[in-house]
Short mmCIF file of the C-alpha atoms (twelve columns), coordinates in Angstrom:
data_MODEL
# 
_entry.id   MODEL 
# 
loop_
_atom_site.group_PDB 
_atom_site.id 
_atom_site.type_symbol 
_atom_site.label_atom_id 
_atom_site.label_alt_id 
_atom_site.label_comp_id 
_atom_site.label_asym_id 
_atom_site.label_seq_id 
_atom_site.Cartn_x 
_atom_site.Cartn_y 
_atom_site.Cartn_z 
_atom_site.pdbx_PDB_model_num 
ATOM 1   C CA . UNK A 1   33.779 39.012 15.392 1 
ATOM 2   C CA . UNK A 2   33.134 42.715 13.843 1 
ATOM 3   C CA . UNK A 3   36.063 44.311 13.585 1 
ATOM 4   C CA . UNK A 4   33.876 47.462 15.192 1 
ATOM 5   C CA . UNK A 5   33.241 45.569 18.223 1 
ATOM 6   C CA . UNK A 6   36.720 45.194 18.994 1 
ATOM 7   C CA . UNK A 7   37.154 49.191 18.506 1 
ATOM 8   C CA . UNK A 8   34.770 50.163 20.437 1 
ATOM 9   C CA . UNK A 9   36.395 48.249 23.498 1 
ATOM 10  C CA . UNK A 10  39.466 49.529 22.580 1 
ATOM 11  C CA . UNK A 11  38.076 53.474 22.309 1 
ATOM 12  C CA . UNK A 12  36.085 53.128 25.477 1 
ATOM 13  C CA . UNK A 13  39.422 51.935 27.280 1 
ATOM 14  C CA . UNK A 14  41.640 54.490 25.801 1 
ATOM 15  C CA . UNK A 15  38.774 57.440 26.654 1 
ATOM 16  C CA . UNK A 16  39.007 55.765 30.266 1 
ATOM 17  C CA . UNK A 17  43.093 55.704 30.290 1 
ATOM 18  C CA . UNK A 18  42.666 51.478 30.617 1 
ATOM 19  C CA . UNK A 19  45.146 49.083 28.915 1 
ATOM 20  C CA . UNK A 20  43.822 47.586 26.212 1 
ATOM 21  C CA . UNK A 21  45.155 44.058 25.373 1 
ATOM 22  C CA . UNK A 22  43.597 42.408 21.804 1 
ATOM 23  C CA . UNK A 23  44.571 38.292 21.874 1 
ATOM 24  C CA . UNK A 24  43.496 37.739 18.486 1 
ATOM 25  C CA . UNK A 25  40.872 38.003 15.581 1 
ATOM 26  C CA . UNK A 26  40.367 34.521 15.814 1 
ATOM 27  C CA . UNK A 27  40.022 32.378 12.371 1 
ATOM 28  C CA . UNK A 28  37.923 35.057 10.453 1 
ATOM 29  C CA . UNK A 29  40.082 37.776 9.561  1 
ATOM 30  C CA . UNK A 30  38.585 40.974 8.613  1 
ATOM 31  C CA . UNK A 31  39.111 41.513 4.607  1 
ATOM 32  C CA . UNK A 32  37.662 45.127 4.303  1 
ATOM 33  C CA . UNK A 33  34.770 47.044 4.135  1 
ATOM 34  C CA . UNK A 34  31.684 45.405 2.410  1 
ATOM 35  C CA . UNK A 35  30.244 49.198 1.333  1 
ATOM 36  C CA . UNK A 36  31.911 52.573 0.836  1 
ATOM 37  C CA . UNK A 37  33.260 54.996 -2.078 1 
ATOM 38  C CA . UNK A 38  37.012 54.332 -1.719 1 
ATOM 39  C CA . UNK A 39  39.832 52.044 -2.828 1 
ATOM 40  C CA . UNK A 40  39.772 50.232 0.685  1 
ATOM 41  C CA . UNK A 41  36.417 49.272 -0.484 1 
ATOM 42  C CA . UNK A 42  37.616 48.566 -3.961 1 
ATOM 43  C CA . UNK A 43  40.924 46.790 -2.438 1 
ATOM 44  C CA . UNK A 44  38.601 44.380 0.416  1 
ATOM 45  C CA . UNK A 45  36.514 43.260 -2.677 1 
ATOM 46  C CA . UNK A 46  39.350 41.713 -4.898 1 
ATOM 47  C CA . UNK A 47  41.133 40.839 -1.991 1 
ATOM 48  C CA . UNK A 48  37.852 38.617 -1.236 1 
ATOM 49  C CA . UNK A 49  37.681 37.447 -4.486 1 
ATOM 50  C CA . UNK A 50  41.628 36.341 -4.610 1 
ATOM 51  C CA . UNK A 51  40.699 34.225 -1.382 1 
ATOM 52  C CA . UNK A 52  37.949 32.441 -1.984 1 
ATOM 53  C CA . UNK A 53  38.976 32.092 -6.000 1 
ATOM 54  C CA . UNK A 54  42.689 31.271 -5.295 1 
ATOM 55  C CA . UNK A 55  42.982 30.709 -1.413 1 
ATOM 56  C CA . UNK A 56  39.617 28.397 -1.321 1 
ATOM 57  C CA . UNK A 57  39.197 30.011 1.308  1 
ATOM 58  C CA . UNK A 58  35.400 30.896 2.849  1 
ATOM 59  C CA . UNK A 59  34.120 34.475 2.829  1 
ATOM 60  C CA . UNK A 60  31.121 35.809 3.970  1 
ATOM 61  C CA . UNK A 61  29.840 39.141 4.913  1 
ATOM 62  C CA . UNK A 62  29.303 39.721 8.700  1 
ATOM 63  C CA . UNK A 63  26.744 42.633 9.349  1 
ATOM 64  C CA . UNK A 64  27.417 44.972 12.880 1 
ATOM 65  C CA . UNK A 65  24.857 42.572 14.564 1 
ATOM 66  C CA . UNK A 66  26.727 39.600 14.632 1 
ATOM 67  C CA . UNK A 67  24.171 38.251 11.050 1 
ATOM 68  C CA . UNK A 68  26.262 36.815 8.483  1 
ATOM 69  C CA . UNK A 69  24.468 38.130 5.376  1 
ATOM 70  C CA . UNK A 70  23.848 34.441 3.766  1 
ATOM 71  C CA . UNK A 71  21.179 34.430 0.520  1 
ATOM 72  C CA . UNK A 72  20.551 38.218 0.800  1 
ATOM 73  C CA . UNK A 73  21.732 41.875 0.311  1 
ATOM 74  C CA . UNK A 74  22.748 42.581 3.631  1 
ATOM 75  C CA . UNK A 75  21.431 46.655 4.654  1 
ATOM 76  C CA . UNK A 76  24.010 47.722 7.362  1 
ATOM 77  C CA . UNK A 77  26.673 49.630 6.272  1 
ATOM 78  C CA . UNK A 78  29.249 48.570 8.381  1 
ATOM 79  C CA . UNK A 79  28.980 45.107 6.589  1 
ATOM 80  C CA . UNK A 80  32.544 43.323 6.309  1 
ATOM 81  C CA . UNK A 81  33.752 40.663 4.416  1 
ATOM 82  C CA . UNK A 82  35.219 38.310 7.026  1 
ATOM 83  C CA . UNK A 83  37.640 35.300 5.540  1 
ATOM 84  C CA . UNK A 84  37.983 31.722 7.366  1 
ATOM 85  C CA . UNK A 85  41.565 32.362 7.097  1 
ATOM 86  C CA . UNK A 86  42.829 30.832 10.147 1 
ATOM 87  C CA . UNK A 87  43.898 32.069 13.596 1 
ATOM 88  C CA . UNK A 88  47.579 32.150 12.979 1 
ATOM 89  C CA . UNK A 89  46.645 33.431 9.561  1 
ATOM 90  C CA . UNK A 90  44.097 35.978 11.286 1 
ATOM 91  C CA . UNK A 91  46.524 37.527 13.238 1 
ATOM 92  C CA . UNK A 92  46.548 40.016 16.022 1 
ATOM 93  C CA . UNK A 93  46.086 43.615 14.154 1 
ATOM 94  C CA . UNK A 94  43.795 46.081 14.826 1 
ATOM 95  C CA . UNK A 95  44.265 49.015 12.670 1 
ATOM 96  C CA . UNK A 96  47.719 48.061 11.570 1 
ATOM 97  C CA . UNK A 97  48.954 48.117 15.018 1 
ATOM 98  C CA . UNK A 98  49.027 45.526 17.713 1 
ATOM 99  C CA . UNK A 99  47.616 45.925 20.692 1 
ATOM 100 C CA . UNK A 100 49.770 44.921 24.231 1 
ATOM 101 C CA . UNK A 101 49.030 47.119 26.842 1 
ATOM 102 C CA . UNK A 102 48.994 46.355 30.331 1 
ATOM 103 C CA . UNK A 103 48.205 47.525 33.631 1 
ATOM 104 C CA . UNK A 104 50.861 48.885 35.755 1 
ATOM 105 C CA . UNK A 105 52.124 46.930 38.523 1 
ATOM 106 C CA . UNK A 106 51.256 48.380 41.670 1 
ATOM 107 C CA . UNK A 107 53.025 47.132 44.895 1 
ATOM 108 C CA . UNK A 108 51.342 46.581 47.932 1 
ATOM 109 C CA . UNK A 109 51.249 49.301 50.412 1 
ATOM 110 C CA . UNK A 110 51.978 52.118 48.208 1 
# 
């Protein structure tokens, strides 16, 4: 999944004052930023290359739509390269934070 996707649930529920719980990326970890002007950018890119090169593991480059950019330039620039890394591998970071809210317990009758 985008990593945007999961921010935007996460910003709607902390503009709304709602927990916000994230499980897991699932086996495609977000590497970094496909476009951009800074060493994030920079960083994703040989951090994509040190996977796939050393890691064997697969990388592609997920557009905000949900297209995985296959045989062409992808246009969106919120493209990310996305690695088949693993869920365990994946992790559960958003942002370099992890994310275990819950609601408050609320007893009956009060």
């Amino acid at each position: 999944m985008h990593p945007d996707w999961v921010r935007a649930l996460r910003d709607q529920c902390t503009a709304a004052d709602v927990p916000f719980f994230f499980k897991q990326h699932g086996a495609w970890a977000p590497v970094g930023p496909l476009y951009g002007d800074s060493d994030e950018t920079d960083d994703a890119h040989m951090e994509a290359v040190h996977l796939q090169v050393h890691g064997r593991k697969k990388v592609v480059q997920l557009e905000r739509s949900g297209d995985i950019a296959d045989g062409y330039q992808p246009t969106d620039p919120r493209t990310w390269l996305m690695a088949r890394v693993g869920k365990k591998a994946a992790g559960r970071e958003l942002d370099g934070r992890i994310w275990d809210e819950f609601p408050h317990h609320v007893g009956v009758g009060t």
